[in-house]
Coordinates of C-alpha atoms in Angstrom, one line a residue:
X1 CA 94.9 117.0 97.9
X2 CA 93.9 113.0 98.3
X3 CA 91.2 113.6 95.0
X4 CA 93.0 116.6 93.3
X5 CA 93.3 116.4 89.6
X6 CA 90.8 113.3 89.1
X7 CA 88.1 113.7 86.6
X8 CA 85.8 114.9 89.3
X9 CA 88.6 117.6 90.3
X10 CA 89.8 118.8 86.9
X11 CA 86.2 119.4 85.9
X12 CA 84.9 121.4 89.0
X13 CA 88.1 123.3 90.2
X14 CA 87.2 126.0 87.7
X15 CA 83.8 126.4 89.3
X16 CA 85.0 126.2 93.0
X17 CA 87.9 128.9 92.7
X18 CA 87.2 130.6 89.6
X19 CA 85.6 133.5 92.1
X20 CA 87.3 135.4 94.4
X21 CA 84.2 136.3 96.1
X22 CA 84.6 134.6 99.8
X23 CA 82.0 134.3 102.5
X24 CA 82.8 136.6 105.5
X25 CA 82.4 134.0 108.5
X26 CA 80.0 134.0 111.1
X27 CA 81.3 133.8 114.6
X28 CA 81.7 130.4 115.6
X29 CA 82.2 129.4 118.6
X30 CA 79.2 126.9 120.9
X31 CA 77.3 126.5 117.6
X32 CA 77.9 123.0 117.0
X33 CA 76.3 120.9 114.6
X34 CA 75.7 117.9 116.5
X35 CA 72.8 117.3 119.2
X36 CA 72.1 115.5 122.3
X37 CA 69.2 113.7 124.0
X38 CA 67.4 112.6 127.0
X39 CA 69.4 109.4 127.6
X40 CA 73.0 110.9 126.7
X41 CA 73.3 110.0 123.5
X42 CA 74.8 112.6 121.1
X43 CA 74.6 112.9 117.3
X44 CA 77.6 114.8 115.2
X45 CA 77.2 115.4 111.4
X46 CA 79.9 113.7 109.2
X47 CA 80.2 115.5 105.8
X48 CA 82.5 114.3 102.7
X49 CA 82.6 114.6 98.9
X50 CA 83.0 111.7 96.4
X51 CA 81.2 109.1 94.2
X52 CA 78.5 106.3 95.3
X53 CA 81.4 103.7 96.1
X54 CA 83.0 105.8 99.0
X55 CA 79.4 106.6 100.2
X56 CA 78.5 103.0 100.4
X57 CA 81.9 102.2 102.4
X58 CA 82.1 104.8 104.6
X59 CA 78.2 104.0 105.7
X60 CA 79.6 101.0 106.7
X61 CA 82.1 102.3 108.9
X62 CA 79.7 104.6 110.4
X63 CA 78.4 101.0 111.6
X64 CA 81.1 99.4 112.9
X65 CA 81.6 102.5 115.2
X66 CA 78.2 103.2 116.3
X67 CA 78.0 99.4 117.1
X68 CA 81.4 100.0 119.3
X69 CA 80.1 103.5 120.4
X70 CA 76.3 103.1 120.5
X71 CA 75.9 106.8 122.6
X72 CA 77.4 108.5 119.4
X73 CA 75.2 108.6 116.5
X74 CA 76.8 109.7 113.1
X75 CA 74.4 111.8 110.2
X76 CA 76.2 111.4 107.1
X77 CA 76.4 114.5 104.8
X78 CA 78.0 113.5 101.5
X79 CA 77.7 115.2 97.4
X80 CA 80.1 115.5 95.1
X81 CA 83.4 117.7 95.0
X82 CA 81.6 121.6 93.9
X83 CA 78.9 120.8 95.6
X84 CA 80.6 119.8 99.1
X85 CA 82.6 123.0 99.2
X86 CA 79.9 125.4 98.0
X87 CA 77.6 124.0 100.4
X88 CA 80.7 124.1 103.2
X89 CA 81.2 128.0 102.8
X90 CA 77.9 128.9 103.2
X91 CA 77.6 126.3 106.6
X92 CA 80.5 127.8 107.8
X93 CA 79.8 131.5 106.9
X94 CA 76.4 130.8 109.5
X95 CA 78.4 128.9 112.5
X96 CA 77.5 125.9 111.4
X97 CA 79.3 123.5 109.5
X98 CA 79.7 119.4 110.2
X99 CA 81.0 118.7 113.3
X100 CA 83.5 116.0 111.4
X101 CA 84.0 116.7 107.6
X102 CA 86.8 115.5 104.6
X103 CA 89.2 118.1 103.9
X104 CA 92.1 118.7 101.7
X105 CA 95.7 121.0 102.6
X106 CA 94.4 123.3 99.9
X107 CA 92.0 124.0 102.1
X108 CA 93.4 123.7 105.5
X109 CA 94.7 127.7 105.8
X110 CA 91.7 129.3 104.4
X111 CA 89.6 127.7 107.1
X112 CA 91.5 127.8 109.9
X113 CA 92.5 132.0 109.1
X114 CA 88.6 131.4 109.5
X115 CA 88.8 130.0 112.6
X116 CA 86.5 127.4 111.2
X117 CA 89.0 124.3 112.1
X118 CA 89.7 122.4 116.0
X119 CA 93.4 122.0 116.6
X120 CA 93.2 118.7 116.9
X121 CA 96.6 118.3 119.4
X122 CA 93.6 119.3 121.8
X123 CA 92.4 115.9 121.7
X124 CA 94.9 114.0 121.4
X125 CA 96.4 115.3 124.7
X126 CA 93.2 114.9 126.5
X127 CA 93.5 111.3 125.4
X128 CA 90.5 110.8 123.1
X129 CA 92.5 111.0 119.6
X130 CA 95.9 108.7 118.7
X131 CA 98.6 110.6 116.7
X132 CA 100.7 108.1 116.6
X133 CA 101.5 104.9 113.8
X134 CA 100.9 107.4 110.8
X135 CA 103.4 106.0 108.3
X136 CA 106.1 107.4 106.5
X137 CA 105.4 111.3 108.4
X138 CA 102.2 111.8 106.3
X139 CA 100.5 113.4 109.6
X140 CA 102.5 116.3 108.7
X141 CA 100.1 116.3 106.0
X142 CA 97.6 118.2 108.1
X143 CA 99.7 120.6 110.3
X144 CA 100.4 124.3 109.6
X145 CA 101.1 127.1 111.8
X146 CA 101.8 124.8 114.7
X147 CA 98.8 122.9 114.6
X148 CA 97.2 119.7 114.0
X149 CA 94.1 120.8 111.3
X150 CA 93.7 117.5 110.0
X151 CA 93.7 114.1 110.7
X152 CA 95.3 111.9 107.5
X153 CA 92.9 109.0 106.4
X154 CA 94.8 108.1 102.9
X155 CA 97.9 109.2 101.6
X156 CA 99.3 109.4 97.7
X157 CA 101.8 110.8 95.8
X158 CA 102.4 112.0 91.9
X159 CA 103.2 109.7 89.5
X160 CA 103.4 109.6 85.9
X161 CA 101.0 106.8 84.7
X162 CA 102.0 105.4 81.7
X163 CA 100.3 103.1 78.7
X164 CA 102.4 100.3 79.0
X165 CA 101.8 98.4 75.7
X166 CA 102.5 101.9 74.4
X167 CA 105.8 102.3 76.1
X168 CA 107.2 98.5 75.2
X169 CA 105.9 99.0 71.7
X170 CA 108.1 102.0 71.3
X171 CA 111.4 100.5 73.3
X172 CA 111.4 102.6 76.2
X173 CA 111.8 101.8 80.0
X174 CA 110.9 104.2 82.5
X175 CA 113.5 104.0 85.1
X176 CA 113.9 105.4 88.8
X177 CA 116.1 108.8 88.5
X178 CA 115.5 109.3 85.0
X179 CA 115.7 113.2 84.0
X180 CA 113.4 115.3 82.3
X181 CA 115.3 115.5 79.1
X182 CA 114.9 111.9 79.3
X183 CA 111.4 111.5 79.5
X184 CA 111.2 113.9 77.0
X185 CA 113.4 112.0 74.8
X186 CA 110.7 108.9 75.2
X187 CA 108.2 110.7 74.7
X188 CA 109.5 111.7 71.3
X189 CA 110.3 108.0 70.3
X190 CA 107.2 107.5 71.1
X191 CA 105.6 109.7 68.7
X192 CA 108.4 108.6 65.4
X193 CA 107.1 104.8 66.3
X194 CA 103.6 104.9 66.8
X195 CA 102.7 108.6 65.7
X196 CA 100.6 109.6 68.6
X197 CA 101.8 112.0 71.4
X198 CA 103.0 111.2 74.5
X199 CA 101.9 113.5 77.6
X200 CA 98.5 114.9 78.0
X201 CA 99.4 118.0 78.6
X202 CA 101.7 118.3 82.1
X203 CA 102.5 122.0 82.9
X204 CA 99.2 122.7 83.4
X205 CA 99.3 120.4 86.7
X206 CA 99.9 122.6 89.8
X207 CA 101.2 119.5 91.7
X208 CA 103.4 118.1 89.1
X209 CA 105.4 122.1 89.0
X210 CA 105.6 122.1 92.5
X211 CA 107.6 118.8 92.1
X212 CA 109.7 120.4 89.8
X213 CA 110.2 123.5 91.4
X214 CA 111.5 121.5 94.5
X215 CA 113.9 119.6 92.2
X216 CA 114.9 122.9 91.7
X217 CA 115.3 124.7 95.7
X218 CA 112.1 126.2 95.3
X219 CA 108.5 125.2 95.9
X220 CA 105.0 126.2 94.5
X221 CA 104.3 128.4 97.7
X222 CA 105.6 129.9 101.1
X223 CA 103.8 130.3 104.4
X224 CA 102.1 133.1 102.7
X225 CA 103.0 133.8 99.1
X226 CA 104.4 131.7 95.8
X227 CA 107.7 130.6 95.9
X228 CA 108.6 131.0 92.2
X229 CA 108.7 134.2 89.6
X230 CA 107.1 135.4 86.8
X231 CA 110.1 134.2 84.7
X232 CA 110.0 131.0 86.1
X233 CA 106.6 130.0 85.4
X234 CA 106.6 131.9 81.7
X235 CA 109.6 129.0 80.7
X236 CA 107.8 126.3 82.4
X237 CA 104.4 127.4 80.1
X238 CA 106.6 128.2 76.9
X239 CA 108.4 124.6 77.2
X240 CA 105.0 123.3 77.5
X241 CA 103.7 125.0 74.5
X242 CA 106.5 124.1 72.2
X243 CA 105.7 120.6 72.7
X244 CA 102.0 120.9 72.2
X245 CA 103.4 122.5 68.5
X246 CA 105.5 120.1 68.1
X247 CA 103.2 117.1 68.7
X248 CA 104.7 115.9 71.6
X249 CA 101.9 117.4 74.0
X250 CA 98.5 115.8 72.8
X251 CA 96.0 118.9 71.6
X252 CA 94.3 120.6 74.1
X253 CA 91.0 120.4 71.7
X254 CA 91.3 116.8 71.3
X255 CA 91.7 116.2 74.6
X256 CA 89.0 118.3 75.6
X257 CA 87.0 116.6 73.3
X258 CA 87.3 113.2 75.5
X259 CA 86.3 114.4 78.4
X260 CA 85.0 113.2 80.9
X261 CA 87.4 110.8 79.7
X262 CA 91.1 111.0 80.3
X263 CA 93.6 111.9 76.8
X264 CA 95.4 108.8 77.9
X265 CA 92.9 106.5 78.2
X266 CA 91.5 107.3 74.4
X267 CA 94.7 106.4 73.6
X268 CA 95.2 110.3 72.4
X269 CA 98.7 110.3 74.3
X270 CA 101.0 107.8 76.1
X271 CA 101.4 108.9 79.2
X272 CA 99.5 111.1 82.3
X273 CA 100.6 112.5 85.2
X274 CA 98.3 112.6 88.4
X275 CA 97.8 111.1 92.0
X276 CA 98.9 107.2 91.9
X277 CA 95.8 106.3 94.1
X278 CA 94.0 107.8 90.6
X279 CA 95.2 105.3 88.0
X280 CA 92.5 102.6 88.8
X281 CA 90.5 104.7 86.4
X282 CA 92.3 104.2 83.2
X283 CA 91.9 100.6 83.4
X284 CA 88.0 101.4 83.3
X285 CA 87.6 103.6 80.5
X286 CA 91.0 103.3 78.6
X287 CA 91.0 99.3 76.5
X288 CA 95.1 99.1 76.5
X289 CA 97.2 98.1 79.9
X290 CA 98.6 101.2 82.4
X291 CA 101.0 101.2 85.2
X292 CA 103.3 103.9 87.0
X293 CA 106.9 104.9 86.3
X294 CA 108.9 107.5 88.4
X295 CA 108.8 110.9 88.4
X296 CA 111.5 112.4 86.0
X297 CA 114.0 114.2 87.9
X298 CA 116.3 117.5 87.5
X299 CA 119.1 116.2 89.2
X300 CA 119.2 112.1 88.7
X301 CA 117.9 111.7 92.2
X302 CA 115.6 114.2 93.5
X303 CA 112.1 113.7 92.5
X304 CA 110.6 116.4 94.8
X305 CA 108.0 113.8 95.8
X306 CA 106.1 114.0 99.2
X307 CA 103.4 112.1 100.4
X308 CA 99.6 114.1 100.0
X309 CA 96.5 113.5 102.2
X310 CA 92.9 113.6 102.1
X311 CA 92.1 113.9 106.1
X312 CA 89.4 114.6 108.3
X313 CA 88.6 118.1 110.2
X314 CA 86.9 118.6 113.2
X315 CA 84.9 122.1 113.1
X316 CA 86.0 124.4 116.2
X317 CA 83.0 125.0 117.7
X318 CA 81.2 121.6 118.0
X319 CA 79.4 120.9 121.3
X320 CA 80.7 117.5 121.0
X321 CA 84.7 117.8 121.0
X322 CA 85.4 114.7 122.7
X323 CA 83.0 112.3 121.0
X324 CA 84.1 113.9 117.4
X325 CA 87.7 113.0 118.5
X326 CA 86.7 109.9 119.0
X327 CA 85.1 108.9 115.6
X328 CA 88.2 110.9 113.6
X329 CA 90.5 108.4 115.9
X330 CA 88.8 105.5 115.1
X331 CA 88.2 106.0 111.3
X332 CA 91.6 106.4 111.2
X333 CA 93.0 103.8 113.4
X334 CA 90.4 100.5 113.6
X335 CA 91.5 98.0 111.3
X336 CA 88.2 96.9 110.0
X337 CA 87.6 100.4 108.8
X338 CA 90.9 100.1 106.7
X339 CA 89.4 96.4 104.9
X340 CA 86.4 98.5 104.6
X341 CA 88.1 101.6 102.8
X342 CA 91.3 100.1 101.0
X343 CA 92.6 102.8 99.0
X344 CA 89.6 104.3 97.9
X345 CA 91.0 107.9 99.7
X346 CA 94.9 107.1 98.9
X347 CA 97.7 104.6 100.9
X348 CA 96.2 103.9 104.4
X349 CA 97.6 106.4 106.6
X350 CA 98.3 104.5 110.0
X351 CA 100.0 101.2 109.9
X352 CA 97.1 99.6 111.6
X353 CA 94.9 100.0 108.7
X354 CA 97.5 99.5 106.6
X355 CA 98.4 96.1 107.3
X356 CA 94.9 95.2 107.4
X357 CA 94.2 95.6 104.3
X358 CA 95.4 93.1 101.6
X359 CA 95.2 95.1 98.0
X360 CA 94.1 92.2 95.8
X361 CA 93.8 94.0 92.1
X362 CA 96.6 94.5 89.9
X363 CA 95.7 98.2 90.2
X364 CA 95.9 98.5 94.4
X365 CA 99.0 96.0 94.0
X366 CA 100.4 98.5 91.8
X367 CA 100.1 101.3 93.9
X368 CA 100.8 100.2 97.1
X369 CA 104.5 98.8 95.2
X370 CA 104.5 102.6 94.0
X371 CA 104.6 103.8 97.3
X372 CA 106.6 101.6 99.3
X373 CA 109.7 102.1 96.2
X374 CA 109.7 105.9 96.1
X375 CA 109.9 105.7 100.3
X376 CA 112.2 103.4 100.2
X377 CA 114.5 105.5 97.3
X378 CA 114.6 107.6 100.4
X379 CA 113.0 111.0 98.0
X380 CA 109.9 111.9 100.1
X381 CA 109.8 115.4 101.6
X382 CA 107.6 117.3 103.9
X383 CA 104.7 118.9 102.2
X384 CA 104.6 122.9 101.9
X385 CA 101.5 123.7 103.8
X386 CA 99.1 126.0 101.6
X387 CA 98.8 129.3 102.4
X388 CA 94.8 130.6 102.9
X389 CA 93.3 131.1 98.9
X390 CA 95.5 127.9 97.8
X391 CA 92.1 126.7 96.0
X392 CA 91.7 129.6 94.2
X393 CA 95.3 129.9 92.9
X394 CA 94.7 126.0 91.7
X395 CA 91.9 126.2 89.4
X396 CA 93.5 129.6 88.0
X397 CA 96.6 127.4 87.2
X398 CA 94.8 124.7 85.4
X399 CA 92.4 127.2 83.7
X400 CA 95.5 129.4 82.8
X401 CA 97.7 126.6 81.6
X402 CA 94.7 125.5 79.6
X403 CA 94.3 128.7 77.8
X404 CA 98.2 128.8 76.9
X405 CA 98.0 124.7 75.6
X406 CA 95.3 126.2 73.1
X407 CA 97.4 129.2 72.4
X408 CA 95.1 131.7 73.8
X409 CA 97.3 133.7 75.9
X410 CA 101.0 133.8 75.6
X411 CA 103.2 132.4 78.3
X412 CA 104.4 135.5 79.7
X413 CA 101.5 137.0 79.9
X414 CA 99.9 134.0 81.4
X415 CA 102.1 134.2 83.9
X416 CA 101.8 137.8 85.0
X417 CA 97.8 137.1 84.9
X418 CA 98.5 133.9 87.3
X419 CA 100.6 135.8 89.9
X420 CA 97.4 139.0 89.8
X421 CA 94.7 136.7 90.4
X422 CA 96.9 135.2 93.2
X423 CA 98.0 138.0 94.6
X424 CA 94.0 138.5 95.2
X425 CA 93.6 135.4 96.2
X426 CA 95.8 136.2 98.9
X427 CA 94.6 139.1 99.8
X428 CA 90.4 137.6 100.0

């Protein structure tokens, strides 16, 4: 989730989730990826996805860990999002995934179902890993079916990124608790005054639709199925397509043309929903000033928000469970690690690391202030664990929503197609 809907994720989810073919996983007991040596030193493999800045920072944290634990060596493996999950699936099918790896809620049940993920409560009970001092209930993001399948390293929540100059010129001031009607009225004002679209394409973002459903007493997922009806989704996509035709939502063809830039930073629209810690991308891409605004609501209060997270998971068949747990504990609690990583993977998840890092740039200061405001408002709920197959469904939602936006598929047909693909994904 933590990198969900980033530039990288928007483009590669299609590739990762488009195929319903999943490899049958081999038995995973006793096949850890780590190794040992005659002097008692062990080596564990640590894999993650992300760009070069993340890799540089993580390698610094590994050096700190190896200094504190000289008998544990860490072999880094990193790549981009798409290649990571393709490689991981192959490794898992052969019973040789990394000992420790970056993970998200989308994949917890999928790989737990296949016997890949360690229940980290066992290592917490053994005293090798602390589950204390996680902020705002984010530890629950790594839980499913009574197990602790991941330990959060960062937290983020959905936000509305706005072009501050455009909103100011239009005289629009977002406020906490504003309704969807007020949001769309604001976009209409922007369109009328500035002659640009108000939004880049909100209705193909699965996690935003999840918030909308939660505002209305539902959720995108139940424990084993979709938590809404075809009629619910048809209405959501009908409303979205109507706003594309009216110009309130940007022309999807123009959005495609400016990729990998965002439609927001390219000046095609004045706002875009995404994860709050992704907001730094807009300053790098665009020529305006950007900030975070509250999620619109149905009732003037409940935003449906929760904290998502990138997390660390462990291979249940590792030969070095204690050392793996010590590594995860260090990476999630050590203050120096927090200073090095900053908000690269979201707001730091534990109080030790959160208090150790003080953001100095406006973007990270804004993310911190936004999450503190959301937490203080008391609207944060618990994330709903995603069923196995959620990665396929997320990709389908993005793809099919894009077809609706382009007028290629009628909303009712699109909803039927999404439900059909979800049924196949759940059975996979």
